[in-house]
């Protein structure tokens, strides 16, 4: 169900806000970037991302599948093989995600420096 209505993430209750929040959650960007190179099985995804619990990864994958951002393919073999891959809609997010990834990696020193300065200022003010 698509609409040509006006959407605004700054308006409470707008569906675009929910989508933006999903894209900004802890695991979604990592899943999308990990699947950029092609389909992967659950265990490979989990290993690539690291520190995500199976329950949380399963929930994230289901949500992304529901939103149409990835496809889950089950192959009947022993044991059953399940692969996850980005849909066309999911692939359309790779450009923005890559831009955020590059910005994050480039600006780590500045952010860490700002955190240290902030923390030091707060500690001095507490004295």
Short mmCIF file of N, CA and C in Angstrom, two decimals:
data_model
loop_
_atom_site.label_atom_id
_atom_site.label_comp_id
_atom_site.label_asym_id
_atom_site.label_seq_id
_atom_site.Cartn_x
_atom_site.Cartn_y
_atom_site.Cartn_z
N UNK A 1 0.85 -1.17 0.00
CA UNK A 1 0.00 0.00 0.00
C UNK A 1 0.90 1.24 0.00
N UNK A 2 0.96 1.93 -1.11
CA UNK A 2 1.78 3.12 -1.23
C UNK A 2 0.87 4.33 -1.36
N UNK A 3 1.38 5.44 -0.91
CA UNK A 3 0.62 6.68 -0.95
C UNK A 3 1.51 7.78 -1.51
N UNK A 4 0.88 8.74 -2.15
CA UNK A 4 1.61 9.89 -2.65
C UNK A 4 1.54 11.04 -1.65
N UNK A 5 1.11 10.76 -0.42
CA UNK A 5 0.97 11.80 0.60
C UNK A 5 2.31 12.37 1.02
N UNK A 6 2.22 13.46 1.73
CA UNK A 6 3.42 14.11 2.25
C UNK A 6 3.83 13.42 3.55
N UNK A 7 5.09 13.03 3.61
CA UNK A 7 5.63 12.40 4.81
C UNK A 7 6.71 13.30 5.38
N UNK A 8 6.78 13.33 6.70
CA UNK A 8 7.76 14.18 7.37
C UNK A 8 8.19 13.49 8.65
N UNK A 9 9.47 13.10 8.74
CA UNK A 9 9.95 12.38 9.92
C UNK A 9 9.87 13.22 11.20
N UNK A 10 9.72 14.51 11.06
CA UNK A 10 9.64 15.37 12.24
C UNK A 10 8.22 15.46 12.80
N UNK A 11 7.26 14.85 12.11
CA UNK A 11 5.87 14.85 12.57
C UNK A 11 5.61 13.55 13.32
N UNK A 12 5.23 13.71 14.58
CA UNK A 12 4.94 12.53 15.39
C UNK A 12 3.84 11.70 14.76
N UNK A 13 4.03 10.40 14.72
CA UNK A 13 3.04 9.50 14.15
C UNK A 13 3.21 9.25 12.67
N UNK A 14 4.10 9.98 12.01
CA UNK A 14 4.33 9.77 10.59
C UNK A 14 5.06 8.45 10.39
N UNK A 15 4.61 7.59 9.46
CA UNK A 15 5.28 6.30 9.24
C UNK A 15 6.75 6.45 8.84
N UNK A 16 7.11 7.57 8.23
CA UNK A 16 8.51 7.75 7.84
C UNK A 16 9.41 7.83 9.07
N UNK A 17 8.88 8.28 10.20
CA UNK A 17 9.66 8.36 11.43
C UNK A 17 10.03 6.96 11.91
N UNK A 18 9.09 6.04 11.84
CA UNK A 18 9.36 4.66 12.25
C UNK A 18 10.44 4.03 11.36
N UNK A 19 10.38 4.31 10.07
CA UNK A 19 11.39 3.77 9.15
C UNK A 19 12.76 4.36 9.47
N UNK A 20 12.81 5.66 9.70
CA UNK A 20 14.09 6.28 10.02
C UNK A 20 14.66 5.73 11.32
N UNK A 21 13.81 5.53 12.31
CA UNK A 21 14.27 4.97 13.58
C UNK A 21 14.80 3.55 13.38
N UNK A 22 14.16 2.78 12.54
CA UNK A 22 14.61 1.42 12.27
C UNK A 22 15.99 1.45 11.61
N UNK A 23 16.19 2.36 10.67
CA UNK A 23 17.48 2.45 9.98
C UNK A 23 18.58 2.93 10.91
N UNK A 24 18.21 3.62 11.97
CA UNK A 24 19.19 4.13 12.90
C UNK A 24 19.37 3.26 14.13
N UNK A 25 18.73 2.09 14.16
CA UNK A 25 18.90 1.26 15.35
C UNK A 25 20.30 0.66 15.38
N UNK A 26 20.60 -0.06 16.41
CA UNK A 26 21.96 -0.55 16.64
C UNK A 26 22.44 -1.55 15.58
N UNK A 27 21.56 -2.41 15.08
CA UNK A 27 21.99 -3.54 14.25
C UNK A 27 21.66 -3.40 12.77
N UNK A 28 20.60 -2.66 12.41
CA UNK A 28 20.18 -2.57 11.00
C UNK A 28 21.29 -2.10 10.06
N UNK A 29 22.00 -1.01 10.36
CA UNK A 29 23.06 -0.59 9.43
C UNK A 29 24.13 -1.66 9.25
N UNK A 30 24.47 -2.36 10.32
CA UNK A 30 25.50 -3.40 10.23
C UNK A 30 25.03 -4.57 9.38
N UNK A 31 23.76 -4.94 9.51
CA UNK A 31 23.20 -6.02 8.68
C UNK A 31 23.21 -5.60 7.22
N UNK A 32 22.76 -4.39 6.93
CA UNK A 32 22.71 -3.92 5.55
C UNK A 32 24.11 -3.88 4.92
N UNK A 33 25.07 -3.34 5.66
CA UNK A 33 26.44 -3.26 5.13
C UNK A 33 27.06 -4.65 4.97
N UNK A 34 26.74 -5.56 5.87
CA UNK A 34 27.28 -6.91 5.77
C UNK A 34 26.72 -7.65 4.56
N UNK A 35 25.46 -7.39 4.23
CA UNK A 35 24.83 -8.05 3.09
C UNK A 35 25.13 -7.36 1.75
N UNK A 36 25.89 -6.28 1.78
CA UNK A 36 26.19 -5.54 0.56
C UNK A 36 26.93 -6.39 -0.47
N UNK A 37 27.75 -7.34 0.00
CA UNK A 37 28.53 -8.17 -0.91
C UNK A 37 27.78 -9.39 -1.43
N UNK A 38 26.55 -9.59 -0.97
CA UNK A 38 25.77 -10.71 -1.46
C UNK A 38 25.15 -11.52 -0.34
N UNK A 39 24.42 -12.57 -0.72
CA UNK A 39 23.69 -13.38 0.27
C UNK A 39 24.62 -14.01 1.29
N UNK A 40 24.09 -14.15 2.50
CA UNK A 40 24.83 -14.81 3.57
C UNK A 40 23.88 -15.64 4.42
N UNK A 41 24.44 -16.66 5.03
CA UNK A 41 23.70 -17.46 5.99
C UNK A 41 23.73 -16.76 7.34
N UNK A 42 22.81 -17.17 8.20
CA UNK A 42 22.67 -16.57 9.52
C UNK A 42 23.99 -16.58 10.29
N UNK A 43 24.64 -17.72 10.33
CA UNK A 43 25.88 -17.84 11.12
C UNK A 43 26.98 -16.93 10.58
N UNK A 44 27.07 -16.79 9.27
CA UNK A 44 28.07 -15.90 8.68
C UNK A 44 27.76 -14.44 9.00
N UNK A 45 26.48 -14.10 8.92
CA UNK A 45 26.06 -12.74 9.28
C UNK A 45 26.43 -12.43 10.73
N UNK A 46 26.08 -13.34 11.60
CA UNK A 46 26.35 -13.14 13.03
C UNK A 46 27.85 -13.01 13.29
N UNK A 47 28.63 -13.83 12.63
CA UNK A 47 30.08 -13.77 12.81
C UNK A 47 30.64 -12.44 12.29
N UNK A 48 30.15 -11.99 11.14
CA UNK A 48 30.63 -10.73 10.57
C UNK A 48 30.30 -9.53 11.44
N UNK A 49 29.09 -9.54 11.99
CA UNK A 49 28.64 -8.42 12.81
C UNK A 49 29.28 -8.46 14.19
N UNK A 50 29.33 -9.65 14.78
CA UNK A 50 29.93 -9.80 16.11
C UNK A 50 29.07 -9.23 17.21
N UNK A 51 29.09 -9.86 18.34
CA UNK A 51 28.44 -9.45 19.59
C UNK A 51 26.91 -9.33 19.55
N UNK A 52 26.28 -9.65 18.46
CA UNK A 52 24.82 -9.64 18.41
C UNK A 52 24.31 -11.02 18.82
N UNK A 53 23.31 -11.04 19.67
CA UNK A 53 22.76 -12.34 20.10
C UNK A 53 21.91 -12.92 18.97
N UNK A 54 21.78 -14.25 18.93
CA UNK A 54 20.94 -14.86 17.91
C UNK A 54 19.50 -14.32 17.94
N UNK A 55 18.96 -14.11 19.12
CA UNK A 55 17.59 -13.62 19.26
C UNK A 55 17.44 -12.23 18.64
N UNK A 56 18.38 -11.35 18.92
CA UNK A 56 18.32 -9.98 18.41
C UNK A 56 18.54 -9.97 16.90
N UNK A 57 19.49 -10.77 16.40
CA UNK A 57 19.72 -10.83 14.96
C UNK A 57 18.50 -11.38 14.24
N UNK A 58 17.88 -12.42 14.80
CA UNK A 58 16.67 -12.98 14.20
C UNK A 58 15.57 -11.93 14.13
N UNK A 59 15.39 -11.19 15.20
CA UNK A 59 14.37 -10.14 15.23
C UNK A 59 14.67 -9.05 14.19
N UNK A 60 15.92 -8.65 14.11
CA UNK A 60 16.31 -7.62 13.13
C UNK A 60 16.07 -8.10 11.71
N UNK A 61 16.46 -9.34 11.42
CA UNK A 61 16.26 -9.90 10.08
C UNK A 61 14.78 -9.99 9.72
N UNK A 62 13.97 -10.42 10.66
CA UNK A 62 12.52 -10.52 10.41
C UNK A 62 11.92 -9.15 10.12
N UNK A 63 12.34 -8.16 10.88
CA UNK A 63 11.83 -6.81 10.68
C UNK A 63 12.24 -6.27 9.31
N UNK A 64 13.49 -6.50 8.94
CA UNK A 64 13.96 -6.02 7.63
C UNK A 64 13.27 -6.76 6.49
N UNK A 65 12.98 -8.03 6.70
CA UNK A 65 12.23 -8.79 5.69
C UNK A 65 10.81 -8.24 5.58
N UNK A 66 10.18 -7.99 6.72
CA UNK A 66 8.82 -7.44 6.73
C UNK A 66 8.76 -6.09 6.02
N UNK A 67 9.80 -5.28 6.21
CA UNK A 67 9.85 -3.96 5.58
C UNK A 67 10.25 -4.03 4.11
N UNK A 68 10.55 -5.22 3.61
CA UNK A 68 10.89 -5.36 2.20
C UNK A 68 12.34 -5.03 1.87
N UNK A 69 13.20 -4.96 2.90
CA UNK A 69 14.59 -4.59 2.67
C UNK A 69 15.49 -5.79 2.41
N UNK A 70 15.04 -6.97 2.80
CA UNK A 70 15.82 -8.16 2.49
C UNK A 70 14.90 -9.33 2.20
N UNK A 71 15.49 -10.35 1.57
CA UNK A 71 14.79 -11.58 1.24
C UNK A 71 15.43 -12.73 2.00
N UNK A 72 14.60 -13.62 2.46
CA UNK A 72 15.04 -14.84 3.14
C UNK A 72 14.69 -15.99 2.22
N UNK A 73 15.71 -16.77 1.85
CA UNK A 73 15.50 -17.89 0.94
C UNK A 73 15.84 -19.18 1.67
N UNK A 74 14.87 -20.10 1.68
CA UNK A 74 15.06 -21.40 2.31
C UNK A 74 15.27 -22.43 1.21
N UNK A 75 16.37 -23.18 1.30
CA UNK A 75 16.68 -24.23 0.34
C UNK A 75 16.53 -25.58 1.03
N UNK A 76 15.70 -26.43 0.44
CA UNK A 76 15.45 -27.74 1.03
C UNK A 76 16.65 -28.65 0.80
N UNK A 77 17.42 -28.83 1.82
CA UNK A 77 18.54 -29.76 1.83
C UNK A 77 18.73 -30.18 3.28
N UNK A 78 19.65 -31.07 3.53
CA UNK A 78 19.89 -31.51 4.89
C UNK A 78 21.28 -31.07 5.30
N UNK A 79 21.41 -30.20 6.30
CA UNK A 79 20.32 -29.47 6.95
C UNK A 79 19.77 -28.38 6.04
N UNK A 80 18.61 -27.87 6.40
CA UNK A 80 17.97 -26.81 5.62
C UNK A 80 18.91 -25.61 5.55
N UNK A 81 18.99 -25.03 4.37
CA UNK A 81 19.86 -23.86 4.17
C UNK A 81 18.98 -22.61 4.08
N UNK A 82 19.33 -21.59 4.86
CA UNK A 82 18.61 -20.32 4.84
C UNK A 82 19.62 -19.22 4.52
N UNK A 83 19.34 -18.48 3.47
CA UNK A 83 20.20 -17.36 3.06
C UNK A 83 19.41 -16.06 3.15
N UNK A 84 20.13 -15.00 3.47
CA UNK A 84 19.56 -13.66 3.53
C UNK A 84 20.29 -12.80 2.51
N UNK A 85 19.51 -11.99 1.78
CA UNK A 85 20.10 -11.08 0.82
C UNK A 85 19.26 -9.82 0.73
N UNK A 86 19.91 -8.74 0.34
CA UNK A 86 19.19 -7.48 0.19
C UNK A 86 18.25 -7.54 -1.00
N UNK A 87 17.07 -6.96 -0.82
CA UNK A 87 16.15 -6.79 -1.94
C UNK A 87 16.60 -5.55 -2.72
N UNK A 88 15.91 -5.27 -3.80
CA UNK A 88 16.22 -4.06 -4.56
C UNK A 88 16.04 -2.82 -3.68
N UNK A 89 14.99 -2.81 -2.88
CA UNK A 89 14.75 -1.70 -1.96
C UNK A 89 15.89 -1.59 -0.94
N UNK A 90 16.32 -2.72 -0.41
CA UNK A 90 17.43 -2.73 0.54
C UNK A 90 18.72 -2.25 -0.09
N UNK A 91 18.96 -2.66 -1.33
CA UNK A 91 20.18 -2.22 -2.03
C UNK A 91 20.17 -0.71 -2.25
N UNK A 92 18.98 -0.13 -2.36
CA UNK A 92 18.90 1.32 -2.56
C UNK A 92 19.40 2.09 -1.33
N UNK A 93 19.52 1.42 -0.20
CA UNK A 93 20.04 2.05 1.02
C UNK A 93 21.55 2.00 1.13
N UNK A 94 22.21 1.22 0.28
CA UNK A 94 23.65 1.05 0.42
C UNK A 94 24.43 2.35 0.23
N UNK A 95 24.00 3.21 -0.67
CA UNK A 95 24.68 4.49 -0.88
C UNK A 95 24.67 5.33 0.40
N UNK A 96 23.48 5.60 0.95
CA UNK A 96 23.44 6.37 2.20
C UNK A 96 24.18 5.68 3.35
N UNK A 97 24.06 4.36 3.47
CA UNK A 97 24.74 3.63 4.55
C UNK A 97 26.26 3.71 4.39
N UNK A 98 26.73 3.62 3.15
CA UNK A 98 28.17 3.70 2.90
C UNK A 98 28.69 5.09 3.25
N UNK A 99 27.90 6.11 2.93
CA UNK A 99 28.28 7.48 3.27
C UNK A 99 28.40 7.64 4.78
N UNK A 100 27.45 7.10 5.53
CA UNK A 100 27.49 7.17 6.99
C UNK A 100 28.67 6.37 7.53
N UNK A 101 28.94 5.20 6.95
CA UNK A 101 30.07 4.38 7.37
C UNK A 101 31.38 5.15 7.19
N UNK A 102 31.56 5.72 6.01
CA UNK A 102 32.79 6.46 5.72
C UNK A 102 32.94 7.67 6.63
N UNK A 103 31.84 8.40 6.85
CA UNK A 103 31.89 9.55 7.75
C UNK A 103 32.29 9.10 9.15
N UNK A 104 31.69 8.02 9.63
CA UNK A 104 31.99 7.50 10.97
C UNK A 104 33.46 7.14 11.10
N UNK A 105 33.98 6.42 10.13
CA UNK A 105 35.37 5.99 10.19
C UNK A 105 36.33 7.18 10.09
N UNK A 106 35.99 8.16 9.26
CA UNK A 106 36.86 9.32 9.08
C UNK A 106 36.88 10.22 10.32
N UNK A 107 35.75 10.33 11.00
CA UNK A 107 35.63 11.29 12.09
C UNK A 107 35.77 10.68 13.49
N UNK A 108 36.16 9.42 13.58
CA UNK A 108 36.38 8.81 14.90
C UNK A 108 37.33 9.63 15.76
N UNK A 109 38.50 10.05 15.25
CA UNK A 109 39.41 10.81 16.12
C UNK A 109 38.77 12.10 16.67
N UNK A 110 38.03 12.80 15.83
CA UNK A 110 37.40 14.05 16.28
C UNK A 110 36.34 13.79 17.34
N UNK A 111 35.55 12.76 17.15
CA UNK A 111 34.51 12.43 18.12
C UNK A 111 35.13 11.99 19.45
N UNK A 112 36.15 11.15 19.38
CA UNK A 112 36.81 10.70 20.61
C UNK A 112 37.46 11.87 21.35
N UNK A 113 38.07 12.78 20.60
CA UNK A 113 38.68 13.97 21.19
C UNK A 113 37.60 14.84 21.86
N UNK A 114 36.48 15.03 21.18
CA UNK A 114 35.39 15.83 21.75
C UNK A 114 34.85 15.19 23.03
N UNK A 115 34.71 13.88 23.03
CA UNK A 115 34.24 13.18 24.24
C UNK A 115 35.20 13.40 25.41
N UNK A 116 36.49 13.25 25.13
CA UNK A 116 37.50 13.43 26.18
C UNK A 116 37.44 14.85 26.73
N UNK A 117 37.38 15.84 25.84
CA UNK A 117 37.31 17.24 26.28
C UNK A 117 36.04 17.49 27.10
N UNK A 118 34.93 16.96 26.67
CA UNK A 118 33.67 17.11 27.38
C UNK A 118 33.77 16.49 28.77
N UNK A 119 34.26 15.26 28.84
CA UNK A 119 34.38 14.55 30.12
C UNK A 119 35.34 15.28 31.05
N UNK A 120 36.46 15.78 30.52
CA UNK A 120 37.42 16.51 31.34
C UNK A 120 36.81 17.80 31.89
N UNK A 121 36.07 18.51 31.08
CA UNK A 121 35.41 19.75 31.49
C UNK A 121 34.40 19.47 32.60
N UNK A 122 33.66 18.39 32.46
CA UNK A 122 32.65 18.04 33.48
C UNK A 122 33.33 17.64 34.79
N UNK A 123 34.45 16.92 34.67
CA UNK A 123 35.17 16.52 35.89
C UNK A 123 35.74 17.74 36.60
N UNK A 124 36.27 18.69 35.84
CA UNK A 124 36.83 19.91 36.43
C UNK A 124 35.73 20.74 37.10
N UNK A 125 34.56 20.78 36.48
CA UNK A 125 33.44 21.55 37.03
C UNK A 125 32.91 20.91 38.31
N UNK A 126 33.06 19.60 38.43
CA UNK A 126 32.58 18.89 39.61
C UNK A 126 33.49 19.12 40.81
N UNK A 127 34.72 19.57 40.57
CA UNK A 127 35.67 19.81 41.68
C UNK A 127 35.39 21.05 42.39
#
